[in-house]
Coordinates of C-alpha atoms in Angstrom, one line a residue:
V222 CA -24.7 7.9 -33.9
L223 CA -24.6 8.2 -37.6
L224 CA -21.2 10.0 -37.4
V225 CA -19.7 7.5 -35.1
T226 CA -20.9 4.6 -37.2
A227 CA -19.6 6.2 -40.4
T228 CA -16.2 6.7 -38.7
L229 CA -15.9 3.2 -37.3
L230 CA -16.9 1.8 -40.9
L231 CA -14.5 4.2 -42.7
S232 CA -11.8 3.2 -40.5
G233 CA -12.2 -0.4 -41.1
V234 CA -12.4 0.0 -44.9
L235 CA -9.3 2.2 -44.8
R236 CA -7.2 0.4 -42.3
Q237 CA -4.4 -0.7 -44.7
Y238 CA -4.5 2.7 -46.3
L239 CA -4.1 4.5 -43.1
S240 CA -1.4 2.2 -42.0
D241 CA 0.4 2.9 -45.2
L242 CA -0.2 6.6 -45.0
I243 CA 1.3 6.7 -41.2
Q244 CA 4.0 4.4 -41.4
G245 CA 5.0 4.8 -45.0
A246 CA 6.3 2.1 -47.6
R247 CA 8.1 -0.9 -46.3
L248 CA 11.3 -1.9 -47.8
A249 CA 11.2 -5.3 -49.7
N250 CA 14.2 -7.2 -50.5
N251 CA 14.7 -10.1 -53.0
A252 CA 14.1 -12.6 -50.0
A253 CA 10.9 -10.9 -49.1
L254 CA 9.5 -10.6 -52.7
S255 CA 10.6 -14.5 -53.3
R256 CA 8.2 -15.6 -50.7
I257 CA 5.3 -14.1 -52.5
T258 CA 3.8 -16.5 -54.8
S259 CA 0.5 -14.5 -55.8
V260 CA -0.7 -11.0 -55.7
S261 CA -4.0 -12.4 -54.4
E262 CA -2.4 -14.1 -51.5
F263 CA -0.7 -10.9 -50.7
T264 CA -2.2 -8.2 -48.3
P265 CA -2.0 -5.0 -50.5
D266 CA 0.4 -2.4 -49.2
Y267 CA 3.2 -0.1 -50.3
L268 CA 6.5 -1.4 -50.9
T269 CA 9.8 0.1 -51.7
V270 CA 12.2 -2.0 -53.9
A271 CA 15.8 -1.2 -54.7
G272 CA 17.5 -2.8 -57.4
T273 CA 21.0 -2.8 -59.1
K274 CA 20.0 -2.3 -62.8
N275 CA 17.2 -0.9 -64.7
F276 CA 16.2 -1.8 -68.4
D277 CA 13.4 -0.7 -70.7
T278 CA 11.5 -3.6 -71.8
G279 CA 9.6 -1.7 -74.8
Y280 CA 6.2 -2.6 -73.7
E281 CA 3.7 0.2 -72.8
S282 CA 0.1 0.1 -71.2
F283 CA -3.0 1.8 -72.6
D284 CA -6.5 2.4 -71.7
R285 CA -9.2 1.9 -74.3
E286 CA -12.1 4.2 -74.1
D287 CA -15.8 3.3 -75.2
N288 CA -15.3 5.5 -78.2
G289 CA -12.5 3.2 -79.4
K290 CA -9.8 5.7 -78.5
T291 CA -6.6 4.7 -76.5
T292 CA -4.6 6.6 -74.0
K293 CA -1.3 5.8 -73.1
T294 CA -0.9 5.1 -69.3
G295 CA 2.6 4.0 -68.5
W296 CA 5.8 2.0 -69.5
F297 CA 7.1 -1.2 -68.3
R298 CA 10.8 -1.3 -67.2
L299 CA 12.7 -4.3 -65.6
L300 CA 14.6 -4.0 -62.5
R301 CA 17.2 -6.5 -61.4
V302 CA 16.9 -7.5 -57.7
G303 CA 19.4 -9.9 -56.4
D304 CA 19.1 -12.8 -58.9
H305 CA 15.6 -11.9 -59.8
Y306 CA 13.8 -9.4 -62.3
L307 CA 10.9 -7.3 -61.1
I308 CA 8.8 -5.6 -63.9
V309 CA 8.0 -2.0 -62.8
K310 CA 5.3 0.0 -64.3
T311 CA 6.2 3.7 -64.4
A312 CA 4.4 6.9 -65.6
P313 CA 7.6 8.5 -67.1
K314 CA 8.7 7.0 -70.4
V315 CA 12.4 7.1 -69.1
D316 CA 13.0 6.3 -65.5
K317 CA 16.4 5.4 -64.6
R318 CA 16.0 5.1 -61.1
L319 CA 17.1 2.1 -58.9
K320 CA 14.5 2.4 -56.2
F321 CA 10.6 2.3 -56.9
T322 CA 7.8 2.6 -54.4
G323 CA 4.5 1.2 -55.2
V324 CA 2.0 -1.5 -55.0
L325 CA 2.1 -5.2 -56.4
E326 CA -0.1 -5.9 -59.1
T327 CA -0.7 -8.8 -61.5
V328 CA 1.4 -8.8 -64.7
P329 CA -0.4 -8.6 -67.9
A330 CA -0.2 -11.9 -69.5
Q331 CA 1.4 -10.7 -72.9
V332 CA 4.0 -8.4 -70.8
R333 CA 5.0 -11.4 -68.7
S334 CA 5.4 -13.8 -71.7
G335 CA 7.3 -11.1 -73.9
V336 CA 9.8 -10.2 -71.3
T337 CA 10.2 -14.0 -70.4
E338 CA 11.0 -14.5 -73.8
D339 CA 13.2 -11.6 -74.2
L340 CA 15.4 -12.6 -71.1
R341 CA 15.7 -16.3 -72.6
R342 CA 16.9 -14.9 -76.0
G343 CA 19.4 -12.6 -74.3
G344 CA 20.7 -15.5 -72.3
V345 CA 19.9 -13.7 -69.2
K346 CA 20.3 -15.7 -66.0
G347 CA 17.6 -14.8 -63.3
T348 CA 13.9 -15.5 -62.4
L349 CA 11.0 -13.1 -63.4
Y350 CA 8.9 -12.3 -60.4
P351 CA 5.2 -13.4 -61.1
F352 CA 3.8 -9.9 -60.4
L353 CA 4.9 -6.4 -61.1
L354 CA 5.5 -3.1 -59.0
H355 CA 3.1 -0.4 -60.0
A356 CA 5.2 2.5 -59.0
D357 CA 4.7 6.4 -58.2
N358 CA 1.2 5.3 -57.0
P359 CA 1.5 6.2 -53.3
P360 CA -1.5 6.6 -50.9
Q361 CA -2.9 10.2 -51.6
P362 CA -3.0 12.2 -48.2
W363 CA -6.3 14.0 -49.2
L364 CA -8.1 10.7 -48.4
G365 CA -6.5 10.7 -44.9
L366 CA -7.3 14.4 -44.5
I367 CA -10.9 13.6 -45.0
F368 CA -10.9 10.8 -42.6
A369 CA -9.1 13.1 -39.9
A370 CA -11.6 15.9 -40.4
L371 CA -14.6 13.4 -40.1
T372 CA -12.9 11.9 -36.8
L373 CA -12.6 15.3 -35.4
V374 CA -16.1 16.1 -36.3
T375 CA -17.2 13.0 -34.6
M376 CA -15.1 13.5 -31.5
W377 CA -16.6 16.9 -31.1
Y378 CA -20.2 15.9 -31.3
A379 CA -19.6 12.9 -29.0
A380 CA -18.2 15.3 -26.5
Q381 CA -21.2 17.5 -27.1
W382 CA -23.5 14.5 -26.3
A383 CA -21.5 13.4 -23.4
R384 CA -21.8 17.0 -21.7
R385 CA -25.7 17.0 -22.5
V386 CA -26.2 13.7 -21.1
T387 CA -24.4 14.4 -17.9
N388 CA -25.8 17.9 -17.5
A389 CA -29.0 18.9 -19.5
E390 CA -28.4 22.6 -18.7
Q391 CA -25.7 22.2 -21.4
H392 CA -28.3 21.6 -24.3
P393 CA -29.1 24.3 -26.6
L394 CA -32.9 23.8 -26.1
V395 CA -32.5 24.6 -22.6
A396 CA -30.9 27.9 -23.5
R397 CA -33.6 28.8 -25.9
L398 CA -36.2 28.1 -23.1
K399 CA -34.5 30.1 -20.6
P400 CA -36.6 33.2 -21.0
Y401 CA -39.6 31.1 -19.8
G402 CA -38.3 30.5 -16.3
R403 CA -36.9 27.5 -14.7
F404 CA -36.2 24.6 -17.1
N405 CA -38.0 22.0 -15.0
E406 CA -41.0 24.0 -14.8
T407 CA -40.9 24.8 -18.4
E408 CA -40.4 21.0 -19.0
A409 CA -43.4 20.2 -16.8
S410 CA -45.5 22.6 -18.7
I411 CA -44.8 21.1 -22.1
N412 CA -45.1 17.4 -20.9
A413 CA -48.6 18.4 -19.5
D414 CA -49.4 19.7 -22.8
L415 CA -48.2 16.6 -24.6
A416 CA -50.3 14.5 -22.2
Q417 CA -53.5 16.0 -23.5
P418 CA -55.4 13.9 -26.0
N419 CA -56.0 14.8 -29.6
P420 CA -53.4 17.4 -30.3
Q421 CA -53.7 19.5 -33.5
R422 CA -50.9 18.0 -35.8
V423 CA -50.0 19.2 -39.2
G424 CA -47.1 17.8 -40.6
N425 CA -44.1 17.9 -38.0
T426 CA -45.9 20.6 -36.1
R427 CA -47.9 19.9 -32.9
L428 CA -50.2 22.8 -31.7
M429 CA -51.4 22.1 -28.1
P430 CA -53.3 24.3 -25.5
N431 CA -50.3 26.3 -24.4
W432 CA -47.2 25.2 -26.5
L433 CA -46.3 24.9 -30.4
L434 CA -43.7 22.2 -31.0
R435 CA -42.1 21.5 -34.5
V436 CA -39.9 18.5 -34.5
N437 CA -37.4 17.4 -37.2
R438 CA -34.6 14.7 -37.0
F439 CA -32.2 17.2 -35.4
H440 CA -34.0 20.1 -34.0
L441 CA -37.0 20.8 -31.8
D442 CA -38.6 24.3 -32.0
A443 CA -40.8 25.1 -28.7
V444 CA -43.0 28.2 -28.7
P445 CA -45.2 29.1 -25.8
L446 CA -48.4 30.4 -27.1
S447 CA -48.2 33.1 -24.8
D448 CA -45.1 34.3 -26.5
V449 CA -46.7 34.7 -30.0
T450 CA -46.7 38.3 -31.3
W451 CA -47.6 38.1 -35.0
V452 CA -48.9 35.7 -37.4
Y453 CA -49.9 35.6 -41.1
S454 CA -50.3 33.3 -44.1
K455 CA -47.7 33.6 -47.0
V456 CA -48.4 32.6 -50.5
T457 CA -45.5 32.1 -52.8
Q458 CA -46.1 31.9 -56.6
H459 CA -43.7 29.7 -58.5
S460 CA -42.9 29.8 -62.2
T461 CA -40.5 28.7 -64.8
N462 CA -39.4 30.8 -67.6
G463 CA -42.1 33.1 -66.9
I464 CA -44.7 30.3 -66.8
P465 CA -46.6 30.0 -63.7
T466 CA -46.1 26.4 -62.2
G467 CA -48.0 26.6 -58.8
K468 CA -48.2 28.2 -55.4
S469 CA -47.0 27.2 -52.1
F470 CA -48.4 28.3 -48.7
A471 CA -47.1 28.7 -45.2
T472 CA -48.0 30.1 -41.9
L473 CA -45.4 32.5 -40.3
I474 CA -45.3 32.7 -36.6
Y475 CA -43.2 35.5 -34.8
S476 CA -42.8 35.4 -31.1
Q477 CA -40.8 37.6 -28.5
H478 CA -38.1 35.1 -27.7
Q479 CA -37.8 32.6 -30.4
P480 CA -36.8 32.8 -34.1
E481 CA -39.5 33.0 -36.6
L482 CA -41.2 29.9 -37.7
E483 CA -42.1 29.3 -41.3
I484 CA -44.4 26.2 -41.4
K485 CA -45.1 25.1 -44.8
L486 CA -48.6 23.7 -45.4
K487 CA -51.3 23.0 -48.0
K488 CA -53.8 26.0 -48.8
K489 CA -56.7 24.4 -46.6
Q490 CA -54.2 23.4 -43.8
S491 CA -52.7 27.0 -43.8
D492 CA -56.1 28.8 -43.3
A493 CA -57.2 26.4 -40.6
F494 CA -53.9 26.3 -38.9
L495 CA -53.8 30.1 -38.6
E496 CA -57.3 30.1 -37.1
S497 CA -56.4 27.6 -34.5
V498 CA -53.2 29.7 -33.3
L499 CA -55.4 32.8 -33.3
E500 CA -57.8 30.9 -31.1
R501 CA -55.1 30.1 -28.6
A502 CA -53.5 33.5 -29.0
P503 CA -56.1 36.1 -29.7
W504 CA -53.7 38.8 -28.7
A505 CA -51.3 38.3 -31.6
V506 CA -51.3 40.7 -34.4
S507 CA -52.8 38.8 -37.4
G508 CA -52.2 39.6 -41.3
F509 CA -49.3 41.1 -43.4
S510 CA -48.7 44.5 -44.5
P511 CA -45.5 46.5 -45.5
E512 CA -46.3 48.7 -42.5
L513 CA -46.3 46.0 -40.1
K514 CA -43.1 44.5 -41.6
Q515 CA -41.4 47.7 -41.1
L516 CA -42.8 48.2 -37.6
W517 CA -41.5 44.6 -36.8
E518 CA -38.0 45.5 -38.1
R519 CA -37.6 49.0 -36.8
D520 CA -39.4 49.2 -33.6
R521 CA -39.5 45.7 -32.3
S522 CA -40.1 47.1 -28.6
G523 CA -43.2 49.1 -29.8
F524 CA -44.6 45.9 -31.5
Y525 CA -44.2 43.9 -28.3
A526 CA -45.7 46.8 -26.3
H527 CA -48.9 46.8 -28.6
V528 CA -49.1 43.0 -28.1
E529 CA -48.8 43.2 -24.4
K530 CA -51.8 45.8 -24.4
R531 CA -53.9 43.7 -26.4
K532 CA -53.1 40.8 -24.1
A533 CA -54.3 43.0 -21.2
Q534 CA -57.3 43.7 -23.0
F535 CA -58.0 40.1 -23.7
A536 CA -57.5 39.4 -20.0
S537 CA -60.0 42.1 -19.0
G538 CA -62.5 41.0 -21.6
T539 CA -62.2 44.2 -23.5
L540 CA -60.3 43.2 -26.5
F541 CA -61.2 44.8 -29.5
A542 CA -60.9 43.7 -33.2
G543 CA -58.2 45.1 -35.1
A544 CA -54.7 43.6 -36.0
T545 CA -52.5 46.6 -36.7
P546 CA -50.4 48.2 -34.0
D547 CA -50.4 52.1 -33.7
A548 CA -47.4 53.3 -35.6

């Protein structure tokens, strides 16, 4: 929704720009320019104007910075178009071309009065247009490329959304839950837990009788507690320039079929949350040690086998204390 809205809004803002970029500048002759009485009444777009003579006006444009320094930004030339004269602002100091492309802008009062006076003193017959052409300022393609990329991304996400609406099996969450059986049965199990009163909530995480759910704006983690194999609390010491600035706490949950979850909590919350998880999954290995980490990384199947053994002992009522699997 956000992408579609952004694309539509941006397409409205860039409508004229995109039109100019796709169609290119349109050719404007003397008759077309003579019908324009004010730049404010003219829809901004890019024009190509061809003339018969090109003169140097002697006027230059500057930008004055806050520190008082000035930067030269262009030169004003005079292009004869039929029986009219058009002031053209160019980047090069000497530009003898007879065809320019750019956008119409208001003429600085000093430049307009000065050029008008010069034409009068020179006995030149012709009318000065009440605007100038800012040349060599075509629409930059990079903005169009960004808009095109945004449009393609929006179309891709819209197609993904359409597929998932018409067929829920296409949703990535369904694929992540596939190890637990048929999706409609898994869905019913989660909904049954959600219907239970007073679930334990910590931030965006909900701990229920059979499931742990963590929800954010664009993602849902769903882990059945029967799948939990290893849990422990993690404390991270933060420092700035060697000076301790505080600690952060988290509970890490590892399961057989889902990526590890790191649930960031306050210290009291972390301890209580860990206890609640172990109450619901007492077979899970609890606590951290380098040996456990090494076993998890090098012999995952052995770790799972130990947890399954503990789960069987729990079912038979003979689960013994101790969290470390046999090496």
